[in-house]
mmCIF file of C-alpha atoms in Angstrom:
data_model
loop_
_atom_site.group_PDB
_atom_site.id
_atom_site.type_symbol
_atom_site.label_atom_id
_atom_site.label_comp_id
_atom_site.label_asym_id
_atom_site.label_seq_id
_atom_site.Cartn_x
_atom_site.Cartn_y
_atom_site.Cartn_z
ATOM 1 C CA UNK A 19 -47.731 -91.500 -84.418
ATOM 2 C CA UNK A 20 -48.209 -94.921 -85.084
ATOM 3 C CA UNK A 21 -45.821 -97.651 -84.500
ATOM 4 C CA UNK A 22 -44.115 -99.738 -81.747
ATOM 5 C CA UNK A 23 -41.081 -98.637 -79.821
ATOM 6 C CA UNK A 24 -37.678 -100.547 -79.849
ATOM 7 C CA UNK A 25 -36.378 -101.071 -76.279
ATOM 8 C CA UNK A 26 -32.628 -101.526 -75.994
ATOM 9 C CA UNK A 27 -31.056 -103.107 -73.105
ATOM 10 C CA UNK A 28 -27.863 -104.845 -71.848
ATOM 11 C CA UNK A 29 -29.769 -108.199 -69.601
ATOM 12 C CA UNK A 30 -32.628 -110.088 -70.390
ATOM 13 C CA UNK A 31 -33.780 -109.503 -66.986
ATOM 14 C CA UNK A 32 -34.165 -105.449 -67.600
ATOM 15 C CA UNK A 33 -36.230 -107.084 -71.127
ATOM 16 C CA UNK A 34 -38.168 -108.699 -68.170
ATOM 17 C CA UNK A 35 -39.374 -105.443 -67.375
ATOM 18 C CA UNK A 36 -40.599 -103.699 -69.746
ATOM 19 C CA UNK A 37 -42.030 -106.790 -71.203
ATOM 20 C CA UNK A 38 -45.640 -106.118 -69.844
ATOM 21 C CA UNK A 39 -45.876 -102.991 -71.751
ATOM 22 C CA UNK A 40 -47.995 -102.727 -74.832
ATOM 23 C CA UNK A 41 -46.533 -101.468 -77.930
ATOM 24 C CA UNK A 42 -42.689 -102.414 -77.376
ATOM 25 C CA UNK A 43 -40.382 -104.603 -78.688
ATOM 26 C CA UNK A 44 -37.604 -105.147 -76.171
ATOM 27 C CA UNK A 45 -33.666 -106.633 -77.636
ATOM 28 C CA UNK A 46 -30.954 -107.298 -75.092
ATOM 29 C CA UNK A 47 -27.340 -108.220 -76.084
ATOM 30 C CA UNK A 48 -25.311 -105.869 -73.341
ATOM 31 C CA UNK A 49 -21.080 -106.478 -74.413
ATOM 32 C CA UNK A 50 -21.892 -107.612 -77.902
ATOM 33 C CA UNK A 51 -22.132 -104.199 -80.025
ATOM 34 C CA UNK A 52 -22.284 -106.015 -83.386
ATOM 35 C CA UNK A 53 -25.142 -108.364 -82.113
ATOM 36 C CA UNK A 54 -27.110 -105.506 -80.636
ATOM 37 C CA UNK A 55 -26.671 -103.530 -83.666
ATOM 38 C CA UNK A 56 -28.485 -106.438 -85.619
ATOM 39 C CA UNK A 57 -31.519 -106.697 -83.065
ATOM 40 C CA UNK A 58 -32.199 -103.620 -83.087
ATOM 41 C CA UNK A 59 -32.035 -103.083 -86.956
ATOM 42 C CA UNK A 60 -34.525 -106.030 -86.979
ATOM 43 C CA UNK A 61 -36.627 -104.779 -84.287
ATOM 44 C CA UNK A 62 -37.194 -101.266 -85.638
ATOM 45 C CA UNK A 63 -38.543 -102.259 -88.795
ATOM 46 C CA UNK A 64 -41.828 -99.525 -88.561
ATOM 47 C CA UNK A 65 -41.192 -98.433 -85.373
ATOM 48 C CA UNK A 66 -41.768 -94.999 -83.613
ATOM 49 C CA UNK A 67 -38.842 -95.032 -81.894
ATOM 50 C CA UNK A 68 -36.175 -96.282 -80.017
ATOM 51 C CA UNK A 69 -34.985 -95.913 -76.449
ATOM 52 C CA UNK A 70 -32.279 -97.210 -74.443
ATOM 53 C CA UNK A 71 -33.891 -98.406 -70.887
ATOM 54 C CA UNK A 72 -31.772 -100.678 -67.935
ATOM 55 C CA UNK A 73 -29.541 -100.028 -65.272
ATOM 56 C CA UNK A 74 -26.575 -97.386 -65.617
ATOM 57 C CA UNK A 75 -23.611 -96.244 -63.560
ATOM 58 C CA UNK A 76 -23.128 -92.610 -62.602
ATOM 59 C CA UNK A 77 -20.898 -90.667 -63.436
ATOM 60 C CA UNK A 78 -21.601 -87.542 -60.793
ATOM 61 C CA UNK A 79 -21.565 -87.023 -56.979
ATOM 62 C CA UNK A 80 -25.410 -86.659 -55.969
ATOM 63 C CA UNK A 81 -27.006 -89.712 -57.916
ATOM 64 C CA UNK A 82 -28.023 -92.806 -55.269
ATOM 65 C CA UNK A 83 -28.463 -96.309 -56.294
ATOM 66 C CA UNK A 84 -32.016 -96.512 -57.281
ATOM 67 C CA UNK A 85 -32.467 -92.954 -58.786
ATOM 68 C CA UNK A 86 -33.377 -92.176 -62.305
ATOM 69 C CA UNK A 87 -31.787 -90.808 -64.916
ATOM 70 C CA UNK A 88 -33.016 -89.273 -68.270
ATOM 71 C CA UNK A 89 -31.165 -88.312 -70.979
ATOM 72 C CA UNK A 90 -30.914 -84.955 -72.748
ATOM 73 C CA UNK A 91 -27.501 -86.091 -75.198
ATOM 74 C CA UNK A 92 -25.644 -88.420 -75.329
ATOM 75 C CA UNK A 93 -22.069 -88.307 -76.055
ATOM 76 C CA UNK A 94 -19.432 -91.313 -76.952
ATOM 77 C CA UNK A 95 -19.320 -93.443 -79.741
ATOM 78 C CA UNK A 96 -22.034 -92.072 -80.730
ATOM 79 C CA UNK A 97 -23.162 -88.024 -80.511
ATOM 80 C CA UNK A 98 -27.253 -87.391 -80.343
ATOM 81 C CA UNK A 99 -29.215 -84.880 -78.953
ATOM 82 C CA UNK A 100 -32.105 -86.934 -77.413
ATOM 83 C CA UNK A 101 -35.756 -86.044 -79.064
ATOM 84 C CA UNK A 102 -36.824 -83.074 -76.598
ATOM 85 C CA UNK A 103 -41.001 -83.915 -76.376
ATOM 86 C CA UNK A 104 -39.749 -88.210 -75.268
ATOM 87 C CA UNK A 105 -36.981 -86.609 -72.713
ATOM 88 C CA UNK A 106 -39.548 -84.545 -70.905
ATOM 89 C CA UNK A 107 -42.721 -87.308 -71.308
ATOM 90 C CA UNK A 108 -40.480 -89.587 -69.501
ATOM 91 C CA UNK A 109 -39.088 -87.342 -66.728
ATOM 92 C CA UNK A 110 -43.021 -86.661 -66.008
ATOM 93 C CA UNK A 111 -43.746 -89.852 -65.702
ATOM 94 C CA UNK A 112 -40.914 -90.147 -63.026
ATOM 95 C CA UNK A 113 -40.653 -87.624 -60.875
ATOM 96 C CA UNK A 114 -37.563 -87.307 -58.878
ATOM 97 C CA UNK A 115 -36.154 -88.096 -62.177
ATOM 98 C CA UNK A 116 -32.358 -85.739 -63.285
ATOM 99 C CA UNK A 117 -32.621 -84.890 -66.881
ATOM 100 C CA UNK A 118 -28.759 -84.874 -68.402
ATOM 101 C CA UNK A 119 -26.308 -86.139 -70.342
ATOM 102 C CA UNK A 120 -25.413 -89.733 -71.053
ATOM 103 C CA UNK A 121 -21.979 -91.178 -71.922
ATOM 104 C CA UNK A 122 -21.001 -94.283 -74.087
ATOM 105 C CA UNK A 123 -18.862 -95.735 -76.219
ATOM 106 C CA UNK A 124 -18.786 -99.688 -75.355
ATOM 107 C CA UNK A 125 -16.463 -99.666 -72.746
ATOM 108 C CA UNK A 126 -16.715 -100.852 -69.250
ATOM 109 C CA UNK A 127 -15.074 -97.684 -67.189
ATOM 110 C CA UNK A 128 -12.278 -98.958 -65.175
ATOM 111 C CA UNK A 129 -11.339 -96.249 -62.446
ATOM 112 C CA UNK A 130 -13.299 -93.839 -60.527
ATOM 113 C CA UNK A 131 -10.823 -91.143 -62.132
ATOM 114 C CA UNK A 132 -12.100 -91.627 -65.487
ATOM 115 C CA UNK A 133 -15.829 -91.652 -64.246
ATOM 116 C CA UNK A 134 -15.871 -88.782 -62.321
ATOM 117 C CA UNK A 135 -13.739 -86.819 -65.220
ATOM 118 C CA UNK A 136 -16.220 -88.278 -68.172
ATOM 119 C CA UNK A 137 -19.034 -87.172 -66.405
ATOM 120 C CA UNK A 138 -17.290 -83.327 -65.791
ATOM 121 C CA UNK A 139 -15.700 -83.110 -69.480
ATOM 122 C CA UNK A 140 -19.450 -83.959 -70.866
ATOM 123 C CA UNK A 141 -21.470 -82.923 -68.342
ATOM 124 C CA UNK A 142 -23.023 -86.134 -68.538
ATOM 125 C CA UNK A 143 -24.913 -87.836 -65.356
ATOM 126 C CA UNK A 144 -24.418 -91.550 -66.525
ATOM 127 C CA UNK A 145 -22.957 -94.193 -68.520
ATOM 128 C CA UNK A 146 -24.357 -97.635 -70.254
ATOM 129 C CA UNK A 147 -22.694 -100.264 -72.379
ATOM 130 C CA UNK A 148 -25.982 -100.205 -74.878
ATOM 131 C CA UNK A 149 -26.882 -96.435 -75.762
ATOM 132 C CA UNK A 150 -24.594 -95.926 -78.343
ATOM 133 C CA UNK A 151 -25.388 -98.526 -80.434
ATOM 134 C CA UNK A 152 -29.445 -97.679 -79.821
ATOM 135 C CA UNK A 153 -28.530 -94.185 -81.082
ATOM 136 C CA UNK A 154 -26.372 -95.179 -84.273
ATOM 137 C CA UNK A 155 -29.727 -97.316 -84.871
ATOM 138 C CA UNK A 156 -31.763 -94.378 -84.180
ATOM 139 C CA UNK A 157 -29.821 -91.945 -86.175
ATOM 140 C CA UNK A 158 -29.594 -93.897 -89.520
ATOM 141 C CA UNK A 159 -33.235 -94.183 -89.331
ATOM 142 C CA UNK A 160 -34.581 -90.728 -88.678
ATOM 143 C CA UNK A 161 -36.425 -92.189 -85.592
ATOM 144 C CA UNK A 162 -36.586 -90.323 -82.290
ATOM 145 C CA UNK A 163 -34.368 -91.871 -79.282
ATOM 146 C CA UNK A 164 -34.518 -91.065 -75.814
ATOM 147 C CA UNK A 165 -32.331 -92.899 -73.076
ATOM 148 C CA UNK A 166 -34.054 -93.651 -69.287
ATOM 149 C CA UNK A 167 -32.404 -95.753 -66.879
ATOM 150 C CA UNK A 168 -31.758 -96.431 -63.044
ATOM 151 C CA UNK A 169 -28.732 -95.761 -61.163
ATOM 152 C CA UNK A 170 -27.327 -98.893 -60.225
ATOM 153 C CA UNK A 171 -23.814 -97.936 -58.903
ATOM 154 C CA UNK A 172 -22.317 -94.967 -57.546
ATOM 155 C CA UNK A 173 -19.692 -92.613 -59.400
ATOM 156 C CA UNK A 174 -17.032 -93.694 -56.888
ATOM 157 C CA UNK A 175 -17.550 -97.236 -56.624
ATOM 158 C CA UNK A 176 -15.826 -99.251 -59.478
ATOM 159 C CA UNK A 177 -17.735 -102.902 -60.195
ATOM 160 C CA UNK A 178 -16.080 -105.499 -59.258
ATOM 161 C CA UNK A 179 -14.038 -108.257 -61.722
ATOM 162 C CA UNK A 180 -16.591 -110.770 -61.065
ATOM 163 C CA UNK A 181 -19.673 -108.809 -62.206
ATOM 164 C CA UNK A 182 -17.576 -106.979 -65.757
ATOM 165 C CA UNK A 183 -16.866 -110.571 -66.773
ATOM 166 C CA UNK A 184 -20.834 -112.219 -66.551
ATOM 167 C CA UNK A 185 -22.715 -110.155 -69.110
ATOM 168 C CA UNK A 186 -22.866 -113.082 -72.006
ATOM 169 C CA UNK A 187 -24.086 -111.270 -75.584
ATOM 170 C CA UNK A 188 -27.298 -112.944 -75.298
ATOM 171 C CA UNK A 189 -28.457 -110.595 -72.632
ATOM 172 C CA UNK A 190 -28.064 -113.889 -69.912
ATOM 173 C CA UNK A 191 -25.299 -113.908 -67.161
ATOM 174 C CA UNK A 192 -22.465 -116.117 -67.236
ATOM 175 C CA UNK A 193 -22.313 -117.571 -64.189
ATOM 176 C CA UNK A 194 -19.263 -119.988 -64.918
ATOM 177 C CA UNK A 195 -16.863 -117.051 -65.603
ATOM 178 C CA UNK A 196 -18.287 -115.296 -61.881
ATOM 179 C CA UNK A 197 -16.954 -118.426 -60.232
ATOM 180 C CA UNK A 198 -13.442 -118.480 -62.605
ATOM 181 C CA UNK A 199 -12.823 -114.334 -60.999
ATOM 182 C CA UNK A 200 -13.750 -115.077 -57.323
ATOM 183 C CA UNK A 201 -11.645 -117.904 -57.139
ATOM 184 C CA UNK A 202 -8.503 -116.375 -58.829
ATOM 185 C CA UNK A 203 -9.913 -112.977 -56.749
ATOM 186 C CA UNK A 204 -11.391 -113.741 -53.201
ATOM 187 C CA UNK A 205 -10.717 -111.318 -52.521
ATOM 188 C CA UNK A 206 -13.877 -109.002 -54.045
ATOM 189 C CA UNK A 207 -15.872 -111.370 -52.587
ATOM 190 C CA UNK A 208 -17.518 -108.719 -49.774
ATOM 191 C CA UNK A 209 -17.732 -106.464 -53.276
ATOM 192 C CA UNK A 210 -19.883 -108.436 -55.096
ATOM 193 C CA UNK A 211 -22.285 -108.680 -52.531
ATOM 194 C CA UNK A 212 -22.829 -104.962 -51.933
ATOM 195 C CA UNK A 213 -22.675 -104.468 -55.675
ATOM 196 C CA UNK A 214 -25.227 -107.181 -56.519
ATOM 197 C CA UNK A 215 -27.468 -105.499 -53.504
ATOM 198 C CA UNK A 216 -27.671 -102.328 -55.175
ATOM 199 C CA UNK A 217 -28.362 -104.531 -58.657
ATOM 200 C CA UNK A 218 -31.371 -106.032 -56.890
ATOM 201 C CA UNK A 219 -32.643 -102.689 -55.355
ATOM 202 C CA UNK A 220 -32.011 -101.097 -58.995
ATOM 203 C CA UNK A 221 -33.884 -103.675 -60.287
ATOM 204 C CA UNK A 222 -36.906 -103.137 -58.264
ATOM 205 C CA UNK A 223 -37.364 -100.047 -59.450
ATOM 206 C CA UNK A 224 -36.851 -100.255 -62.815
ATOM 207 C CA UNK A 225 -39.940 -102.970 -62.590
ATOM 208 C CA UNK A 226 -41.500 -100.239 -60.238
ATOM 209 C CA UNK A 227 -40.637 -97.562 -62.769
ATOM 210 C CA UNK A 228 -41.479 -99.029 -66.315
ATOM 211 C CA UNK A 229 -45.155 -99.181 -64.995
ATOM 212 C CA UNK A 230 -45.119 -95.532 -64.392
ATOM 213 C CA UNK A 231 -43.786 -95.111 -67.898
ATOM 214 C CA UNK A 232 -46.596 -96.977 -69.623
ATOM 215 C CA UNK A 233 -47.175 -98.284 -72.814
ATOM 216 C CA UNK A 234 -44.631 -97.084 -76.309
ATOM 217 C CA UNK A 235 -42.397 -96.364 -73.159
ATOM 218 C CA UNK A 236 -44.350 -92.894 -73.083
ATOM 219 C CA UNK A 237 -43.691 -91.542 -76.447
ATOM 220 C CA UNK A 238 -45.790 -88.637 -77.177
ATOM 221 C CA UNK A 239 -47.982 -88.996 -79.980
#
């Protein structure tokens, strides 16, 4: 199969990582549906595939910050059985890695109520901000899609005010409207900085991770 692979993300910095890999075209645009949409549409213009790769927050007991997660389905916005050959190629190339079900539908989960009950309803692992729109993509085009991404906060920990308000549609982080929260909040202050260590640890192994993955992000063919 020839063909580059689309990579959809929600921060530049998770493009960052896969941008080493041969055979990939990497959009970010995490919060802005209708601008995603777009990149992607442009990006997978003879393309192979598309998969949705980044961070994610679980939404079941067992998963640790750093783990990785690989999707099966996804359910949401958007309802797609991952392609079954991409879901397994990936999970080799990451062992450790829980194969399951992915939820999203563009919002940012607000209580640990909803998580834990999204994650039993759909027997889904994990939730993004970006998968949906990847798979709506994918979908429309007849292309296979697969979802891989690292836990990067628990089911029971909700993030906090400051870190829902910085993801700017360009993929960058809006650092002005962090500052605006923590001084009308000071109170998540101590929050931010346990949630932000988990971010960084996340993010070291998705870097760590996308090399094991390898070029077309492992698509078989």
């Amino acid at each position: 199969m020839s063909g580059h692979v689309v990579v959809a993300t929600g921060f530049n910095r998770e493009v960052a990582c896969v941008a080493p890999l041969a055979g990939i075209v990497a959009v970010a645009g995490g919060g802005d549906p209708v601008g995603l949409r777009g990149r992607i549409e442009a990006a997978a213009a003879g393309a192979a595939g598309i998969v949705s790769f980044g961070m994610t927050g679980a939404l079941a007991d067992g998963l640790a910050i750093g783990d990785w997660v690989v999707a099966d389905r996804l359910w949401g916005a958007t309802e797609l059985a991952c392609d079954p050959a991409w879901t397994h190629a990936l999970a080799a190339a990451l062992p450790g890695a829980r194969i399951g079900g992915f939820y999203a539908d563009g919002r940012m989960i607000d209580t640990i109520s909803e998580k834990l009950a999204l994650g039993e309803r759909h027997g889904a692992l994990a939730v993004d901000m970006e998968s949906h729109v990847a798979a709506a993509v994918a979908q429309a085009r007849g292309l296979p899609f697969a979802i891989v991404r690292c836990v990067s906060d628990g089911a029971r920990h909700l993030l906090p005010h400051a870190i829902t308000v910085s993801m700017r549609p360009d993929g960058g982080v809006d650092g002005k409207a962090m500052l605006r929260s923590v001084a009308a909040r000071p109170g998540q202050i101590a929050d931010i900085a346990r949630t932000s260590a988990g971010f960084a640890k996340a993010m070291r192994e998705l870097k760590r991770g996308a090399v094991r993955i390898g070029p077309r992000m492992a698509l078989p063919g």
